[in-house]
């Protein structure tokens, strides 16, 4: 899937950026750094944010509307909270023209694809849904980072109608900024990320609250060590971003939570029985599997991609 | 509680080390590094382990029994799995004499204190229960590290009978190898660590298993990113160590798990209702509290220490 080294880099005249936050800003900086774009026109709902993005040099021109950010662009990145996707598609639909690459960066894909179908109708083929597996616990344009996507996976979830030329362009531009591109269906994407990203966030929020909210919580927190620190790191994630993700993918997340509860029940059951051997077996199977896991390691079994 | 800088370092003639693993080996290396001990006599259940510890220079002399490791020592560290504490106390009780400092490194304290009372009886005052908040996901003498305890907290949980001179010696020796010493009751210790250490391990084991054991688990795991990596790091912990901890502190851990389940239920309830606002509020309270937390920060509210 990687681009050949000697192929000319894809080049765009103008990136229209809708949503000047961490994700959008980092994409703009990455394209600029790689010399892939001449000009970035940006729009954010808050004029202060748009102005800050301009002052920081993340965008070159501030647009007064999403539609104006699209006007004249040959690549458009929609980097808004997933719940705002449909309104954004509606706002720009008159300028969604063939040959212009439209992408998003949302952590859920079924809802975004559905919103795109509803709002863009016959123009939906210009939209290539994208989810870069990257982020920080801090949000906002001031944390934008040209290297945020470098060495990270990006999942594209094309529809039947997706223009294959634009899908290739999308693959090329992410590859050119150092990402590894994978393709899967929106359904498989949402099931996978409910399991490996959304549920852990939900559990981390629940766990941190359960400690912090108890009477001796402050005392307990002052004793916590490095295991606790790493386990709860994602509990510091942005509340509005995660509200949207948990809400829009809740069906899959609740299914994954059921699986988790079954495992927790099994562990607690053997603890209550005092069955040390069974407890050790359950722990060992988790411990060995985790020891053998490596981030970004290709799945040798083949599978659903 | 810290030792004065100009006070002479405590000095021991012989450390008797029972259990030559990561924790015990690291303590021996730290004492040697700080020039606090002339000689280390070590014993492990497995002669191979004892021999390896000697070959690695972690211990100077290999003892053939726990009792022989105690003989002639003025400081003894019992660094065995918590479930083996009572048998160890019984094996050495005839040489538990006043003036010799006995400590353990167990992650649970009520059970160890109870075992010490039963086995040592009127000699229990020589035992200062200790829990250094340090460790690695890897076990074994080959990972022993002179700096494992440096900059880490060590909790001492003295009993009414504990000899105050030995308690001071224990404080001094941990301080001298760079640890911060705190004192609390065994009960408060076990409640606190159920919350901030034992429950997260239980949740991480349950969560990792729930992902790994599902039909598409391998595919899902190949997509997991840095949030997942950090959240599941502790799931790789040693199975026999954690079997003992989860079993011996299960009462407190199950109480903490109930608190966690209540928070998870609350989050899932608002997700099911589609109440975005309430979901955001719950996430925000966790996210803000976690953002404000720092490892090792003193608890300004005072509290139970």
PDB file of C-alpha atoms in Angstrom, chain A:
ATOM      1  CA  UNK A   1       0.000   0.000   0.000  1.00  0.00           C
ATOM      2  CA  UNK A   2       3.008   2.291   0.464  1.00  0.00           C
ATOM      3  CA  UNK A   3       3.871   4.762  -2.265  1.00  0.00           C
ATOM      4  CA  UNK A   4       6.932   4.004  -4.385  1.00  0.00           C
ATOM      5  CA  UNK A   5       9.915   6.139  -3.381  1.00  0.00           C
ATOM      6  CA  UNK A   6      10.608   7.384  -6.917  1.00  0.00           C
ATOM      7  CA  UNK A   7       7.028   8.349  -7.700  1.00  0.00           C
ATOM      8  CA  UNK A   8       6.565  12.153  -7.622  1.00  0.00           C
ATOM      9  CA  UNK A   9       4.983  13.345  -4.352  1.00  0.00           C
ATOM     10  CA  UNK A  10       1.342  14.337  -4.680  1.00  0.00           C
ATOM     11  CA  UNK A  11       1.123  18.091  -4.825  1.00  0.00           C
ATOM     12  CA  UNK A  12      -1.832  20.271  -3.985  1.00  0.00           C
ATOM     13  CA  UNK A  13      -2.403  23.931  -4.598  1.00  0.00           C
ATOM     14  CA  UNK A  14      -4.628  24.674  -1.660  1.00  0.00           C
ATOM     15  CA  UNK A  15      -5.625  22.826   1.484  1.00  0.00           C
ATOM     16  CA  UNK A  16      -8.978  23.878   2.872  1.00  0.00           C
ATOM     17  CA  UNK A  17      -8.925  23.156   6.574  1.00  0.00           C
ATOM     18  CA  UNK A  18     -12.238  23.081   8.425  1.00  0.00           C
ATOM     19  CA  UNK A  19     -11.557  22.933  12.140  1.00  0.00           C
ATOM     20  CA  UNK A  20      -8.249  24.403  13.300  1.00  0.00           C
ATOM     21  CA  UNK A  21      -7.547  22.128  16.277  1.00  0.00           C
ATOM     22  CA  UNK A  22      -4.839  19.641  17.171  1.00  0.00           C
ATOM     23  CA  UNK A  23      -5.694  17.156  14.419  1.00  0.00           C
ATOM     24  CA  UNK A  24      -6.377  19.623  11.599  1.00  0.00           C
ATOM     25  CA  UNK A  25      -3.480  21.890  12.523  1.00  0.00           C
ATOM     26  CA  UNK A  26      -1.075  18.957  12.629  1.00  0.00           C
ATOM     27  CA  UNK A  27      -2.191  17.826   9.162  1.00  0.00           C
ATOM     28  CA  UNK A  28      -1.648  21.349   7.757  1.00  0.00           C
ATOM     29  CA  UNK A  29       1.828  21.541   9.327  1.00  0.00           C
ATOM     30  CA  UNK A  30       2.730  18.073   8.040  1.00  0.00           C
ATOM     31  CA  UNK A  31       1.704  18.956   4.465  1.00  0.00           C
ATOM     32  CA  UNK A  32       3.649  22.202   4.624  1.00  0.00           C
ATOM     33  CA  UNK A  33       6.715  20.473   6.073  1.00  0.00           C
ATOM     34  CA  UNK A  34       6.664  17.900   3.262  1.00  0.00           C
ATOM     35  CA  UNK A  35       6.176  20.584   0.598  1.00  0.00           C
ATOM     36  CA  UNK A  36       2.890  19.039  -0.473  1.00  0.00           C
ATOM     37  CA  UNK A  37       0.763  22.173  -0.507  1.00  0.00           C
ATOM     38  CA  UNK A  38       1.217  25.797  -1.599  1.00  0.00           C
ATOM     39  CA  UNK A  39      -1.380  27.440   0.631  1.00  0.00           C
ATOM     40  CA  UNK A  40      -3.600  26.568   3.573  1.00  0.00           C
ATOM     41  CA  UNK A  41      -6.945  28.295   3.982  1.00  0.00           C
ATOM     42  CA  UNK A  42      -8.472  27.604   7.370  1.00  0.00           C
ATOM     43  CA  UNK A  43     -11.785  28.021   9.104  1.00  0.00           C
ATOM     44  CA  UNK A  44     -12.849  27.357  12.677  1.00  0.00           C
ATOM     45  CA  UNK A  45     -16.196  27.957  14.338  1.00  0.00           C
ATOM     46  CA  UNK A  46     -14.506  30.348  16.758  1.00  0.00           C
ATOM     47  CA  UNK A  47     -12.896  33.356  14.970  1.00  0.00           C
ATOM     48  CA  UNK A  48     -10.332  33.543  17.824  1.00  0.00           C
ATOM     49  CA  UNK A  49      -9.151  30.024  17.008  1.00  0.00           C
ATOM     50  CA  UNK A  50      -8.916  30.768  13.280  1.00  0.00           C
ATOM     51  CA  UNK A  51      -6.928  33.917  14.045  1.00  0.00           C
ATOM     52  CA  UNK A  52      -4.581  32.027  16.409  1.00  0.00           C
ATOM     53  CA  UNK A  53      -4.001  29.379  13.719  1.00  0.00           C
ATOM     54  CA  UNK A  54      -3.038  32.154  11.313  1.00  0.00           C
ATOM     55  CA  UNK A  55      -0.800  33.890  13.846  1.00  0.00           C
ATOM     56  CA  UNK A  56       0.962  30.574  14.530  1.00  0.00           C
ATOM     57  CA  UNK A  57       1.523  30.040  10.791  1.00  0.00           C
ATOM     58  CA  UNK A  58      -0.502  26.822  10.747  1.00  0.00           C
ATOM     59  CA  UNK A  59      -2.848  28.346   8.153  1.00  0.00           C
ATOM     60  CA  UNK A  60      -1.971  31.097   5.694  1.00  0.00           C
ATOM     61  CA  UNK A  61      -5.404  32.593   5.161  1.00  0.00           C
ATOM     62  CA  UNK A  62      -8.368  32.749   7.536  1.00  0.00           C
ATOM     63  CA  UNK A  63     -11.714  31.960   5.877  1.00  0.00           C
ATOM     64  CA  UNK A  64     -14.960  33.365   7.217  1.00  0.00           C
ATOM     65  CA  UNK A  65     -16.970  30.212   6.590  1.00  0.00           C
ATOM     66  CA  UNK A  66     -16.458  26.512   5.946  1.00  0.00           C
ATOM     67  CA  UNK A  67     -17.695  27.066   2.378  1.00  0.00           C
ATOM     68  CA  UNK A  68     -15.095  29.777   1.776  1.00  0.00           C
ATOM     69  CA  UNK A  69     -12.357  27.420   3.053  1.00  0.00           C
ATOM     70  CA  UNK A  70     -13.453  24.895   0.422  1.00  0.00           C
ATOM     71  CA  UNK A  71     -13.587  27.438  -2.385  1.00  0.00           C
ATOM     72  CA  UNK A  72     -10.511  27.047  -4.614  1.00  0.00           C
ATOM     73  CA  UNK A  73      -9.117  24.091  -2.618  1.00  0.00           C
ATOM     74  CA  UNK A  74      -8.083  20.818  -4.260  1.00  0.00           C
ATOM     75  CA  UNK A  75      -7.820  19.035  -0.905  1.00  0.00           C
ATOM     76  CA  UNK A  76     -10.115  19.605   2.057  1.00  0.00           C
ATOM     77  CA  UNK A  77      -9.715  18.220   5.564  1.00  0.00           C
ATOM     78  CA  UNK A  78     -12.738  18.268   7.851  1.00  0.00           C
ATOM     79  CA  UNK A  79     -11.301  18.121  11.367  1.00  0.00           C
ATOM     80  CA  UNK A  80     -14.319  18.935  13.530  1.00  0.00           C
ATOM     81  CA  UNK A  81     -15.844  16.960  16.425  1.00  0.00           C
ATOM     82  CA  UNK A  82     -17.620  13.940  14.908  1.00  0.00           C
ATOM     83  CA  UNK A  83     -20.995  15.237  16.093  1.00  0.00           C
ATOM     84  CA  UNK A  84     -20.479  18.336  13.897  1.00  0.00           C
ATOM     85  CA  UNK A  85     -19.754  16.306  10.739  1.00  0.00           C
ATOM     86  CA  UNK A  86     -23.229  16.416   9.227  1.00  0.00           C
ATOM     87  CA  UNK A  87     -23.657  20.171   9.708  1.00  0.00           C
ATOM     88  CA  UNK A  88     -20.244  20.668   8.103  1.00  0.00           C
ATOM     89  CA  UNK A  89     -21.078  18.481   5.087  1.00  0.00           C
ATOM     90  CA  UNK A  90     -24.311  20.453   4.628  1.00  0.00           C
ATOM     91  CA  UNK A  91     -22.489  23.768   4.834  1.00  0.00           C
ATOM     92  CA  UNK A  92     -20.040  22.839   2.065  1.00  0.00           C
ATOM     93  CA  UNK A  93     -22.067  20.524  -0.159  1.00  0.00           C
ATOM     94  CA  UNK A  94     -22.498  23.039  -2.990  1.00  0.00           C
ATOM     95  CA  UNK A  95     -18.742  23.118  -3.490  1.00  0.00           C
ATOM     96  CA  UNK A  96     -18.157  19.356  -3.194  1.00  0.00           C
ATOM     97  CA  UNK A  97     -17.014  18.806  -6.749  1.00  0.00           C
ATOM     98  CA  UNK A  98     -15.481  15.814  -8.529  1.00  0.00           C
ATOM     99  CA  UNK A  99     -11.681  15.782  -8.447  1.00  0.00           C
ATOM    100  CA  UNK A 100     -11.399  17.536  -5.100  1.00  0.00           C
ATOM    101  CA  UNK A 101     -10.319  15.248  -2.252  1.00  0.00           C
ATOM    102  CA  UNK A 102     -12.444  15.560   0.907  1.00  0.00           C
ATOM    103  CA  UNK A 103     -11.375  13.716   4.069  1.00  0.00           C
ATOM    104  CA  UNK A 104     -12.155  13.745   7.777  1.00  0.00           C
ATOM    105  CA  UNK A 105     -10.156  12.575  10.824  1.00  0.00           C
ATOM    106  CA  UNK A 106     -12.977  11.198  12.979  1.00  0.00           C
ATOM    107  CA  UNK A 107     -12.381   8.349  15.447  1.00  0.00           C
ATOM    108  CA  UNK A 108     -15.698   6.757  14.476  1.00  0.00           C
ATOM    109  CA  UNK A 109     -16.619   6.012  10.878  1.00  0.00           C
ATOM    110  CA  UNK A 110     -20.133   4.576  10.493  1.00  0.00           C
ATOM    111  CA  UNK A 111     -21.773   7.751  11.768  1.00  0.00           C
ATOM    112  CA  UNK A 112     -19.547   9.988   9.630  1.00  0.00           C
ATOM    113  CA  UNK A 113     -20.200   7.897   6.518  1.00  0.00           C
ATOM    114  CA  UNK A 114     -23.947   7.992   7.207  1.00  0.00           C
ATOM    115  CA  UNK A 115     -23.826  11.758   7.714  1.00  0.00           C
ATOM    116  CA  UNK A 116     -21.864  12.167   4.463  1.00  0.00           C
ATOM    117  CA  UNK A 117     -24.398  10.054   2.522  1.00  0.00           C
ATOM    118  CA  UNK A 118     -27.318  12.078   3.880  1.00  0.00           C
ATOM    119  CA  UNK A 119     -25.743  15.489   3.329  1.00  0.00           C
ATOM    120  CA  UNK A 120     -23.700  14.988   0.162  1.00  0.00           C
ATOM    121  CA  UNK A 121     -26.023  12.528  -1.639  1.00  0.00           C
ATOM    122  CA  UNK A 122     -24.727  11.882  -5.182  1.00  0.00           C
ATOM    123  CA  UNK A 123     -21.559  13.861  -4.389  1.00  0.00           C
ATOM    124  CA  UNK A 124     -20.478  11.458  -1.616  1.00  0.00           C
ATOM    125  CA  UNK A 125     -17.879   9.833  -3.918  1.00  0.00           C
ATOM    126  CA  UNK A 126     -15.524  12.776  -3.323  1.00  0.00           C
ATOM    127  CA  UNK A 127     -15.354  11.976   0.379  1.00  0.00           C
ATOM    128  CA  UNK A 128     -12.684   9.537   1.618  1.00  0.00           C
ATOM    129  CA  UNK A 129     -13.352   8.789   5.312  1.00  0.00           C
ATOM    130  CA  UNK A 130     -10.086   8.708   7.279  1.00  0.00           C
ATOM    131  CA  UNK A 131      -9.062   7.955  10.862  1.00  0.00           C
ATOM    132  CA  UNK A 132      -5.447   8.648  11.777  1.00  0.00           C
ATOM    133  CA  UNK A 133      -4.486   6.657  14.912  1.00  0.00           C
ATOM    134  CA  UNK A 134      -2.763   9.549  16.605  1.00  0.00           C
ATOM    135  CA  UNK A 135      -3.558  12.163  19.175  1.00  0.00           C
ATOM    136  CA  UNK A 136      -2.546  13.745  22.433  1.00  0.00           C
ATOM    137  CA  UNK A 137      -4.257  14.234  25.783  1.00  0.00           C
ATOM    138  CA  UNK A 138      -4.125  17.972  25.065  1.00  0.00           C
ATOM    139  CA  UNK A 139      -6.370  19.589  22.482  1.00  0.00           C
ATOM    140  CA  UNK A 140      -6.034  22.851  20.582  1.00  0.00           C
ATOM    141  CA  UNK A 141      -4.089  24.486  17.792  1.00  0.00           C
ATOM    142  CA  UNK A 142      -1.155  25.409  20.067  1.00  0.00           C
ATOM    143  CA  UNK A 143      -0.316  21.699  20.340  1.00  0.00           C
ATOM    144  CA  UNK A 144      -0.399  21.090  16.578  1.00  0.00           C
ATOM    145  CA  UNK A 145       2.650  19.091  15.547  1.00  0.00           C
ATOM    146  CA  UNK A 146       3.982  18.415  12.026  1.00  0.00           C
ATOM    147  CA  UNK A 147       5.099  14.954  13.179  1.00  0.00           C
ATOM    148  CA  UNK A 148       1.855  13.867  14.882  1.00  0.00           C
ATOM    149  CA  UNK A 149       1.000  11.437  12.073  1.00  0.00           C
ATOM    150  CA  UNK A 150       4.513  10.275  11.284  1.00  0.00           C
ATOM    151  CA  UNK A 151       4.939   6.545  11.880  1.00  0.00           C
ATOM    152  CA  UNK A 152       1.241   6.185  12.759  1.00  0.00           C
ATOM    153  CA  UNK A 153      -1.463   4.122  11.117  1.00  0.00           C
ATOM    154  CA  UNK A 154      -4.248   5.821   9.158  1.00  0.00           C
ATOM    155  CA  UNK A 155      -7.399   3.855   8.429  1.00  0.00           C
ATOM    156  CA  UNK A 156      -9.360   4.734   5.286  1.00  0.00           C
ATOM    157  CA  UNK A 157     -12.921   3.395   5.135  1.00  0.00           C
ATOM    158  CA  UNK A 158     -14.052   3.929   1.526  1.00  0.00           C
ATOM    159  CA  UNK A 159     -17.646   3.374   0.410  1.00  0.00           C
ATOM    160  CA  UNK A 160     -18.769   1.683  -2.814  1.00  0.00           C
ATOM    161  CA  UNK A 161     -19.247   5.128  -4.349  1.00  0.00           C
ATOM    162  CA  UNK A 162     -15.815   6.442  -3.389  1.00  0.00           C
ATOM    163  CA  UNK A 163     -13.877   7.724  -6.407  1.00  0.00           C
ATOM    164  CA  UNK A 164     -10.880   5.347  -6.781  1.00  0.00           C
ATOM    165  CA  UNK A 165      -8.657   8.184  -8.015  1.00  0.00           C
ATOM    166  CA  UNK A 166      -9.362  10.185  -4.864  1.00  0.00           C
ATOM    167  CA  UNK A 167      -8.869   7.082  -2.708  1.00  0.00           C
ATOM    168  CA  UNK A 168      -5.408   6.725  -4.261  1.00  0.00           C
ATOM    169  CA  UNK A 169      -4.691  10.413  -3.693  1.00  0.00           C
ATOM    170  CA  UNK A 170      -5.711  10.018  -0.055  1.00  0.00           C
ATOM    171  CA  UNK A 171      -3.394   7.025   0.290  1.00  0.00           C
ATOM    172  CA  UNK A 172      -0.568   8.997  -1.296  1.00  0.00           C
ATOM    173  CA  UNK A 173      -0.887  12.094   0.843  1.00  0.00           C
ATOM    174  CA  UNK A 174      -0.933  10.173   4.146  1.00  0.00           C
ATOM    175  CA  UNK A 175       1.987   8.021   3.002  1.00  0.00           C
ATOM    176  CA  UNK A 176       3.891  11.139   2.030  1.00  0.00           C
ATOM    177  CA  UNK A 177       3.659  12.500   5.588  1.00  0.00           C
ATOM    178  CA  UNK A 178       4.922   9.218   7.028  1.00  0.00           C
ATOM    179  CA  UNK A 179       1.710   7.370   7.909  1.00  0.00           C
ATOM    180  CA  UNK A 180       0.959   3.719   7.152  1.00  0.00           C
ATOM    181  CA  UNK A 181      -2.342   3.468   5.312  1.00  0.00           C
ATOM    182  CA  UNK A 182      -4.803   0.619   5.912  1.00  0.00           C
ATOM    183  CA  UNK A 183      -8.237   0.169   4.381  1.00  0.00           C
ATOM    184  CA  UNK A 184     -11.285  -1.470   5.935  1.00  0.00           C
ATOM    185  CA  UNK A 185     -15.054  -1.123   6.015  1.00  0.00           C
ATOM    186  CA  UNK A 186     -16.599   1.489   8.331  1.00  0.00           C
ATOM    187  CA  UNK A 187     -18.279  -1.367  10.266  1.00  0.00           C
ATOM    188  CA  UNK A 188     -15.043  -3.278  10.865  1.00  0.00           C
ATOM    189  CA  UNK A 189     -13.327  -0.055  11.821  1.00  0.00           C
ATOM    190  CA  UNK A 190     -15.906   0.826  14.442  1.00  0.00           C
ATOM    191  CA  UNK A 191     -15.917  -2.668  15.935  1.00  0.00           C
ATOM    192  CA  UNK A 192     -12.114  -2.728  16.141  1.00  0.00           C
ATOM    193  CA  UNK A 193     -11.774   0.716  17.703  1.00  0.00           C
ATOM    194  CA  UNK A 194     -14.577   0.112  20.167  1.00  0.00           C
ATOM    195  CA  UNK A 195     -12.386  -2.748  21.412  1.00  0.00           C
ATOM    196  CA  UNK A 196      -8.895  -1.243  21.390  1.00  0.00           C
ATOM    197  CA  UNK A 197      -9.523   2.460  21.944  1.00  0.00           C
ATOM    198  CA  UNK A 198     -13.039   3.494  22.939  1.00  0.00           C
ATOM    199  CA  UNK A 199     -13.609   0.918  25.683  1.00  0.00           C
ATOM    200  CA  UNK A 200     -10.231   1.582  27.380  1.00  0.00           C
ATOM    201  CA  UNK A 201     -11.124   5.278  27.513  1.00  0.00           C
ATOM    202  CA  UNK A 202     -14.513   4.478  29.050  1.00  0.00           C
ATOM    203  CA  UNK A 203     -12.864   2.174  31.617  1.00  0.00           C
ATOM    204  CA  UNK A 204     -10.181   4.738  32.447  1.00  0.00           C
ATOM    205  CA  UNK A 205     -12.793   7.468  33.004  1.00  0.00           C
ATOM    206  CA  UNK A 206     -14.836   5.133  35.221  1.00  0.00           C
ATOM    207  CA  UNK A 207     -11.837   3.891  37.171  1.00  0.00           C
ATOM    208  CA  UNK A 208     -10.301   7.306  37.810  1.00  0.00           C
ATOM    209  CA  UNK A 209     -13.654   8.667  38.997  1.00  0.00           C
ATOM    210  CA  UNK A 210     -14.182   5.690  41.290  1.00  0.00           C
ATOM    211  CA  UNK A 211     -10.893   6.411  43.076  1.00  0.00           C
ATOM    212  CA  UNK A 212     -11.163  10.201  43.101  1.00  0.00           C
ATOM    213  CA  UNK A 213     -14.764  10.288  44.328  1.00  0.00           C
ATOM    214  CA  UNK A 214     -14.350   8.110  47.430  1.00  0.00           C
ATOM    215  CA  UNK A 215     -13.864   9.667  50.876  1.00  0.00           C
ATOM    216  CA  UNK A 216     -10.164   8.765  51.160  1.00  0.00           C
ATOM    217  CA  UNK A 217      -9.580   9.367  47.440  1.00  0.00           C
ATOM    218  CA  UNK A 218      -7.087  12.187  47.859  1.00  0.00           C
ATOM    219  CA  UNK A 219      -4.953  10.155  50.260  1.00  0.00           C
ATOM    220  CA  UNK A 220      -5.066   7.171  47.933  1.00  0.00           C
ATOM    221  CA  UNK A 221      -4.089   9.245  44.880  1.00  0.00           C
ATOM    222  CA  UNK A 222      -1.004  10.570  46.671  1.00  0.00           C
ATOM    223  CA  UNK A 223       0.265   6.976  46.970  1.00  0.00           C
ATOM    224  CA  UNK A 224      -0.250   5.935  43.360  1.00  0.00           C
ATOM    225  CA  UNK A 225       2.783   4.848  41.353  1.00  0.00           C
ATOM    226  CA  UNK A 226       3.886   4.403  37.732  1.00  0.00           C
ATOM    227  CA  UNK A 227       1.442   1.559  36.982  1.00  0.00           C
ATOM    228  CA  UNK A 228      -1.461   3.805  37.953  1.00  0.00           C
ATOM    229  CA  UNK A 229       0.009   6.732  36.016  1.00  0.00           C
ATOM    230  CA  UNK A 230       0.143   4.782  32.747  1.00  0.00           C
ATOM    231  CA  UNK A 231      -3.182   3.008  33.275  1.00  0.00           C
ATOM    232  CA  UNK A 232      -5.005   6.328  33.776  1.00  0.00           C
ATOM    233  CA  UNK A 233      -3.165   8.495  31.242  1.00  0.00           C
ATOM    234  CA  UNK A 234      -6.066   8.348  28.753  1.00  0.00           C
ATOM    235  CA  UNK A 235      -8.524   9.415  31.483  1.00  0.00           C
ATOM    236  CA  UNK A 236      -7.165  12.949  30.948  1.00  0.00           C
ATOM    237  CA  UNK A 237      -8.491  13.007  27.366  1.00  0.00           C
ATOM    238  CA  UNK A 238     -10.678  15.809  26.079  1.00  0.00           C
ATOM    239  CA  UNK A 239     -14.255  15.569  27.378  1.00  0.00           C
ATOM    240  CA  UNK A 240     -16.131  16.904  24.339  1.00  0.00           C
ATOM    241  CA  UNK A 241     -14.151  14.784  21.868  1.00  0.00           C
ATOM    242  CA  UNK A 242     -14.803  11.652  23.913  1.00  0.00           C
ATOM    243  CA  UNK A 243     -18.444  12.461  24.562  1.00  0.00           C
ATOM    244  CA  UNK A 244     -18.929  12.384  20.778  1.00  0.00           C
ATOM    245  CA  UNK A 245     -16.944   9.197  20.253  1.00  0.00           C
ATOM    246  CA  UNK A 246     -18.617   7.260  23.088  1.00  0.00           C
ATOM    247  CA  UNK A 247     -22.033   8.438  22.001  1.00  0.00           C
ATOM    248  CA  UNK A 248     -21.678   7.791  18.282  1.00  0.00           C
ATOM    249  CA  UNK A 249     -20.121   4.323  18.626  1.00  0.00           C
ATOM    250  CA  UNK A 250     -22.009   3.310  21.744  1.00  0.00           C
ATOM    251  CA  UNK A 251     -23.531   0.168  20.290  1.00  0.00           C
ATOM    252  CA  UNK A 252     -20.130  -1.420  19.622  1.00  0.00           C
ATOM    253  CA  UNK A 253     -18.633  -0.040  22.823  1.00  0.00           C
ATOM    254  CA  UNK A 254     -21.421  -1.496  24.963  1.00  0.00           C
ATOM    255  CA  UNK A 255     -20.879  -4.869  23.272  1.00  0.00           C
ATOM    256  CA  UNK A 256     -17.177  -4.697  24.102  1.00  0.00           C
ATOM    257  CA  UNK A 257     -17.961  -3.639  27.644  1.00  0.00           C
ATOM    258  CA  UNK A 258     -20.075  -6.788  28.045  1.00  0.00           C
ATOM    259  CA  UNK A 259     -17.088  -8.898  26.999  1.00  0.00           C
ATOM    260  CA  UNK A 260     -14.901  -7.049  29.490  1.00  0.00           C
ATOM    261  CA  UNK A 261     -17.451  -7.543  32.288  1.00  0.00           C
ATOM    262  CA  UNK A 262     -17.530 -11.289  31.590  1.00  0.00           C
ATOM    263  CA  UNK A 263     -13.760 -11.485  32.052  1.00  0.00           C
ATOM    264  CA  UNK A 264     -13.883  -9.356  35.190  1.00  0.00           C
ATOM    265  CA  UNK A 265     -16.682 -11.552  36.558  1.00  0.00           C
ATOM    266  CA  UNK A 266     -14.600 -14.663  35.862  1.00  0.00           C
ATOM    267  CA  UNK A 267     -11.581 -13.255  37.705  1.00  0.00           C
ATOM    268  CA  UNK A 268     -13.656 -12.112  40.672  1.00  0.00           C
ATOM    269  CA  UNK A 269     -15.464 -15.428  40.784  1.00  0.00           C
ATOM    270  CA  UNK A 270     -12.257 -17.416  41.301  1.00  0.00           C
ATOM    271  CA  UNK A 271     -11.025 -14.830  43.811  1.00  0.00           C
ATOM    272  CA  UNK A 272     -14.235 -15.271  45.825  1.00  0.00           C
ATOM    273  CA  UNK A 273     -13.905 -19.059  45.633  1.00  0.00           C
ATOM    274  CA  UNK A 274     -10.318 -18.815  46.838  1.00  0.00           C
ATOM    275  CA  UNK A 275      -9.207 -20.784  43.774  1.00  0.00           C
ATOM    276  CA  UNK A 276      -5.582 -19.607  43.449  1.00  0.00           C
ATOM    277  CA  UNK A 277      -4.744 -21.974  40.641  1.00  0.00           C
ATOM    278  CA  UNK A 278      -7.611 -20.864  38.409  1.00  0.00           C
ATOM    279  CA  UNK A 279      -6.795 -17.236  39.200  1.00  0.00           C
ATOM    280  CA  UNK A 280      -3.178 -17.729  38.209  1.00  0.00           C
ATOM    281  CA  UNK A 281      -4.247 -19.406  34.946  1.00  0.00           C
ATOM    282  CA  UNK A 282      -6.486 -16.466  34.034  1.00  0.00           C
ATOM    283  CA  UNK A 283      -3.791 -13.914  34.886  1.00  0.00           C
ATOM    284  CA  UNK A 284      -1.118 -15.889  33.055  1.00  0.00           C
ATOM    285  CA  UNK A 285      -3.094 -16.036  29.819  1.00  0.00           C
ATOM    286  CA  UNK A 286      -3.510 -12.231  29.895  1.00  0.00           C
ATOM    287  CA  UNK A 287       0.071 -11.628  30.968  1.00  0.00           C
ATOM    288  CA  UNK A 288       1.602 -13.869  28.309  1.00  0.00           C
ATOM    289  CA  UNK A 289      -0.590 -12.433  25.559  1.00  0.00           C
ATOM    290  CA  UNK A 290       0.276  -8.863  26.572  1.00  0.00           C
ATOM    291  CA  UNK A 291       4.002  -9.671  26.775  1.00  0.00           C
ATOM    292  CA  UNK A 292       3.836 -10.972  23.204  1.00  0.00           C
ATOM    293  CA  UNK A 293       1.992  -7.924  21.862  1.00  0.00           C
ATOM    294  CA  UNK A 294       3.784  -5.087  20.121  1.00  0.00           C
ATOM    295  CA  UNK A 295       2.296  -1.838  18.908  1.00  0.00           C
ATOM    296  CA  UNK A 296       2.028  -1.627  15.128  1.00  0.00           C
ATOM    297  CA  UNK A 297       3.110  -5.235  14.602  1.00  0.00           C
ATOM    298  CA  UNK A 298       1.448  -6.635  11.488  1.00  0.00           C
ATOM    299  CA  UNK A 299      -1.166  -9.300  12.124  1.00  0.00           C
ATOM    300  CA  UNK A 300       0.361 -12.499  10.758  1.00  0.00           C
ATOM    301  CA  UNK A 301      -2.966 -14.315  10.760  1.00  0.00           C
ATOM    302  CA  UNK A 302      -4.309 -12.273   7.854  1.00  0.00           C
ATOM    303  CA  UNK A 303      -7.847 -11.448   8.884  1.00  0.00           C
ATOM    304  CA  UNK A 304     -10.394  -8.798   8.143  1.00  0.00           C
ATOM    305  CA  UNK A 305      -8.435  -6.027   6.467  1.00  0.00           C
TER     306      UNK A 305
END
